[in-house]
Amino acid sequence: WLAYGLEDAFSDSPEIGIVRKNKIHSGLLRYEAKGDLDWWHVARDLLAQEKPNYVIMMLGVGDRQNIRERDLAKEADKNAKDEQDKKNADQKEQKKDQSDEQDQSTMLAPEPQRSKSLNGTIEFRSDKWAEIYSKRIDDTIAALKSKGVPVFWVGLPSIRGTKSTADAVYLNDLYRARAERAGVNYIDVWDGFVDEAGKYSNFGPDYEGQMRRLRSNDGVYFT
């Protein structure tokens, strides 16, 4: 809904266009084996098709969960295979003038070692979780910066419920720290979605200052 809000806010500025690349149920963790978008992998490819003047990112509401170690093992296997494929291609190019027999011996590469199947989990908000997630934030920011234009990372709003609010604060601290470290702009929207006491509120001012219902009934998403 950030993109729709930007379209609304800039509706009287025809020189500014908003290109939406949003996808629901996506973030920096893979929720299902197929179908979901993990932005740290795909952001660079999506941006390669565009000519933006600015890049704006907002995510993370679904990332408030444990990381499954078996998913990490699968990702490690895939990354190892991709790296081996690239190495094989490089070797093939370098050796193309040699005999077929030499090419054969060069291109044969051992299969990447499979990580053991792990059934454990890395608990949300643990030090290990923060380490893995921070690396994905860094990789995503690097992809967003690939066009050489200003990048804006928008923090999460307050979410209804004490634990959910604390989780959002935790993630925002990571986003802010990694954004500042990478030299991109962190936009803090927290105060726009809480009451005078700093508590979650369904209502607040729109961009023109008019009081409106801002949040959906689930206490998470926007109207």
Short mmCIF file of C-alpha atoms in Angstrom, two decimals:
data_model
loop_
_atom_site.label_atom_id
_atom_site.label_comp_id
_atom_site.label_asym_id
_atom_site.label_seq_id
_atom_site.Cartn_x
_atom_site.Cartn_y
_atom_site.Cartn_z
CA TRP A 1 0.00 0.00 0.00
CA LEU A 2 2.99 2.30 0.17
CA ALA A 3 3.06 2.44 -3.64
CA TYR A 4 -0.66 3.21 -3.86
CA GLY A 5 -0.22 5.92 -1.24
CA LEU A 6 2.61 7.47 -3.23
CA GLU A 7 0.44 7.44 -6.34
CA ASP A 8 -2.28 9.24 -4.38
CA ALA A 9 0.12 11.77 -2.88
CA PHE A 10 1.69 12.61 -6.26
CA SER A 11 -1.54 12.50 -8.30
CA ASP A 12 -1.23 16.25 -9.00
CA SER A 13 2.39 15.90 -10.13
CA PRO A 14 2.25 14.29 -13.59
CA GLU A 15 6.02 14.51 -13.92
CA ILE A 16 6.37 11.93 -11.13
CA GLY A 17 5.39 8.34 -11.91
CA ILE A 18 5.24 5.43 -9.46
CA VAL A 19 6.23 1.99 -10.79
CA ARG A 20 4.88 -0.71 -8.50
CA LYS A 21 6.95 -3.85 -8.09
CA ASN A 22 5.20 -4.98 -4.94
CA LYS A 23 4.22 -8.55 -4.10
CA ILE A 24 2.20 -9.60 -1.09
CA HIS A 25 3.48 -12.30 1.25
CA SER A 26 7.10 -11.57 0.40
CA GLY A 27 10.13 -10.42 2.36
CA LEU A 28 13.65 -11.51 3.16
CA LEU A 29 12.61 -14.98 4.34
CA ARG A 30 11.20 -17.68 2.09
CA TYR A 31 7.82 -18.70 3.47
CA GLU A 32 7.11 -21.52 1.03
CA ALA A 33 9.21 -23.66 -1.27
CA LYS A 34 7.65 -22.11 -4.36
CA GLY A 35 5.92 -18.93 -5.34
CA ASP A 36 7.08 -16.38 -2.80
CA LEU A 37 9.47 -13.60 -3.64
CA ASP A 38 12.64 -13.22 -1.58
CA TRP A 39 13.78 -9.71 -2.42
CA TRP A 40 17.45 -10.20 -1.66
CA HIS A 41 17.57 -12.48 -4.72
CA VAL A 42 15.34 -10.71 -7.23
CA ALA A 43 15.54 -6.95 -6.60
CA ARG A 44 18.52 -6.43 -8.91
CA ASP A 45 16.86 -8.32 -11.79
CA LEU A 46 13.61 -6.38 -11.42
CA LEU A 47 15.40 -3.03 -11.36
CA ALA A 48 17.44 -3.95 -14.43
CA GLN A 49 14.24 -3.59 -16.46
CA GLU A 50 13.53 -0.05 -15.22
CA LYS A 51 15.08 3.44 -15.32
CA PRO A 52 14.18 4.83 -11.89
CA ASN A 53 15.18 8.18 -10.44
CA TYR A 54 14.60 6.84 -6.92
CA VAL A 55 14.07 3.43 -5.39
CA ILE A 56 11.77 2.98 -2.38
CA MET A 57 11.57 -0.25 -0.37
CA MET A 58 9.27 -1.33 2.43
CA LEU A 59 8.99 -4.92 3.70
CA GLY A 60 9.26 -7.17 6.73
CA VAL A 61 5.79 -7.51 8.21
CA GLY A 62 5.84 -11.24 7.46
CA ASP A 63 9.46 -11.79 8.50
CA ARG A 64 8.60 -12.00 12.20
CA GLN A 65 9.28 -15.74 12.38
CA ASN A 66 11.97 -18.33 12.90
CA ILE A 67 14.39 -19.33 10.15
CA ARG A 68 14.39 -23.03 9.31
CA GLU A 69 17.88 -24.48 9.12
CA ARG A 70 16.88 -26.83 6.32
CA ASP A 71 16.02 -23.78 4.20
CA LEU A 72 19.51 -22.43 4.81
CA ALA A 73 20.94 -25.79 3.74
CA LYS A 74 18.95 -25.71 0.50
CA GLU A 75 20.09 -22.16 -0.21
CA ALA A 76 23.71 -23.13 0.44
CA ASP A 77 23.40 -26.03 -2.01
CA LYS A 78 21.87 -23.79 -4.65
CA ASN A 79 24.51 -21.10 -4.18
CA ALA A 80 27.27 -23.73 -4.42
CA LYS A 81 25.76 -25.11 -7.62
CA ASP A 82 25.41 -21.62 -9.14
CA GLU A 83 29.01 -20.86 -8.27
CA GLN A 84 30.19 -24.16 -9.76
CA ASP A 85 28.19 -23.56 -12.94
CA LYS A 86 29.78 -20.13 -13.30
CA LYS A 87 33.23 -21.59 -12.70
CA ASN A 88 32.61 -24.29 -15.29
CA ALA A 89 31.50 -21.72 -17.84
CA ASP A 90 34.61 -19.62 -17.16
CA GLN A 91 36.85 -22.65 -17.51
CA LYS A 92 35.18 -23.65 -20.76
CA GLU A 93 35.78 -20.19 -22.18
CA GLN A 94 39.43 -20.17 -21.12
CA LYS A 95 40.14 -23.61 -22.52
CA LYS A 96 38.16 -23.44 -25.75
CA ASP A 97 41.32 -23.55 -27.87
CA GLN A 98 42.61 -26.72 -26.23
CA SER A 99 41.86 -30.27 -27.33
CA ASP A 100 38.53 -31.94 -26.68
CA GLU A 101 40.19 -34.27 -24.22
CA GLN A 102 41.59 -31.36 -22.22
CA ASP A 103 38.22 -29.64 -22.27
CA GLN A 104 36.59 -32.81 -20.99
CA SER A 105 38.91 -33.06 -18.00
CA THR A 106 38.56 -29.38 -17.20
CA MET A 107 34.80 -29.20 -17.31
CA LEU A 108 34.15 -32.27 -15.21
CA ALA A 109 33.58 -30.85 -11.76
CA PRO A 110 32.60 -32.59 -8.55
CA GLU A 111 29.02 -32.27 -7.45
CA PRO A 112 28.60 -29.68 -4.70
CA GLN A 113 28.52 -31.37 -1.32
CA ARG A 114 25.01 -31.61 0.06
CA SER A 115 24.42 -30.13 3.46
CA LYS A 116 22.90 -32.50 5.95
CA SER A 117 19.16 -32.22 6.35
CA LEU A 118 18.54 -30.16 9.44
CA ASN A 119 15.32 -30.06 11.38
CA GLY A 120 16.20 -27.27 13.76
CA THR A 121 15.19 -23.65 13.68
CA ILE A 122 16.97 -20.38 14.32
CA GLU A 123 14.78 -18.47 16.72
CA PHE A 124 13.45 -15.06 15.73
CA ARG A 125 15.33 -12.21 17.46
CA SER A 126 18.25 -14.46 18.44
CA ASP A 127 21.79 -13.28 17.69
CA LYS A 128 22.15 -15.86 14.89
CA TRP A 129 18.85 -14.80 13.37
CA ALA A 130 19.91 -11.15 13.41
CA GLU A 131 23.22 -12.07 11.75
CA ILE A 132 21.53 -13.95 8.90
CA TYR A 133 18.78 -11.39 8.43
CA SER A 134 21.17 -8.43 8.51
CA LYS A 135 23.18 -10.04 5.71
CA ARG A 136 20.01 -10.28 3.64
CA ILE A 137 19.19 -6.63 4.32
CA ASP A 138 22.70 -5.75 3.15
CA ASP A 139 22.34 -7.85 -0.01
CA THR A 140 18.96 -6.27 -0.76
CA ILE A 141 20.29 -2.75 -0.26
CA ALA A 142 23.21 -3.53 -2.56
CA ALA A 143 20.72 -4.63 -5.23
CA LEU A 144 18.60 -1.51 -4.72
CA LYS A 145 21.72 0.65 -5.12
CA SER A 146 22.65 -1.06 -8.38
CA LYS A 147 20.95 1.64 -10.47
CA GLY A 148 23.08 4.40 -8.93
CA VAL A 149 20.09 6.45 -7.75
CA PRO A 150 18.97 7.43 -4.22
CA VAL A 151 17.45 4.61 -2.19
CA PHE A 152 14.81 5.07 0.52
CA TRP A 153 14.11 2.26 3.00
CA VAL A 154 10.79 2.81 4.78
CA GLY A 155 10.41 1.36 8.27
CA LEU A 156 7.42 -0.61 9.51
CA PRO A 157 4.52 1.05 11.31
CA SER A 158 3.27 0.04 14.72
CA ILE A 159 1.34 -3.25 14.65
CA ARG A 160 -1.55 -3.97 17.01
CA GLY A 161 -0.55 -6.05 20.04
CA THR A 162 2.30 -5.67 22.50
CA LYS A 163 4.43 -8.47 21.07
CA SER A 164 3.80 -7.48 17.46
CA THR A 165 4.73 -3.89 18.22
CA ALA A 166 7.96 -5.04 19.91
CA ASP A 167 8.76 -7.22 16.89
CA ALA A 168 8.28 -4.27 14.54
CA VAL A 169 10.56 -2.12 16.69
CA TYR A 170 13.20 -4.86 16.59
CA LEU A 171 13.08 -5.14 12.80
CA ASN A 172 13.12 -1.36 12.37
CA ASP A 173 16.28 -1.16 14.45
CA LEU A 174 17.94 -3.61 12.04
CA TYR A 175 16.69 -1.77 8.96
CA ARG A 176 17.81 1.60 10.28
CA ALA A 177 21.27 0.35 11.26
CA ARG A 178 21.93 -1.40 7.95
CA ALA A 179 20.52 1.50 5.90
CA GLU A 180 22.70 4.03 7.70
CA ARG A 181 25.72 1.77 7.34
CA ALA A 182 25.10 1.49 3.58
CA GLY A 183 24.48 5.20 3.12
CA VAL A 184 20.83 4.95 2.10
CA ASN A 185 17.92 6.97 3.48
CA TYR A 186 15.88 5.40 6.28
CA ILE A 187 12.34 6.80 6.58
CA ASP A 188 10.78 6.43 10.03
CA VAL A 189 6.96 6.40 9.75
CA TRP A 190 6.26 5.20 13.30
CA ASP A 191 4.80 8.43 14.69
CA GLY A 192 2.22 8.57 11.90
CA PHE A 193 0.53 5.39 13.13
CA VAL A 194 0.37 5.76 16.92
CA ASP A 195 -1.70 7.91 19.26
CA GLU A 196 -0.47 10.67 21.56
CA ALA A 197 0.60 8.06 24.11
CA GLY A 198 2.68 6.23 21.50
CA LYS A 199 0.25 3.29 21.31
CA TYR A 200 -1.04 1.62 18.15
CA SER A 201 -3.99 3.45 16.63
CA ASN A 202 -6.33 2.62 13.75
CA PHE A 203 -6.74 6.32 13.04
CA GLY A 204 -4.35 9.12 12.20
CA PRO A 205 -3.70 12.00 9.81
CA ASP A 206 -3.46 11.37 6.09
CA TYR A 207 -0.83 13.23 4.04
CA GLU A 208 -3.09 16.31 4.00
CA GLY A 209 -3.50 16.23 7.76
CA GLN A 210 -7.09 14.97 7.79
CA MET A 211 -7.95 12.32 10.40
CA ARG A 212 -8.85 9.03 8.73
CA ARG A 213 -8.92 5.33 9.38
CA LEU A 214 -5.44 4.19 8.33
CA ARG A 215 -5.33 0.54 9.31
CA SER A 216 -7.35 -2.53 8.34
CA ASN A 217 -9.22 -4.67 10.83
CA ASP A 218 -6.31 -7.11 11.26
CA GLY A 219 -4.19 -4.43 12.90
CA VAL A 220 -1.37 -5.03 10.45
CA TYR A 221 -2.13 -3.73 6.96
CA PHE A 222 -3.24 -0.33 5.70
CA THR A 223 -6.65 0.76 4.44
#
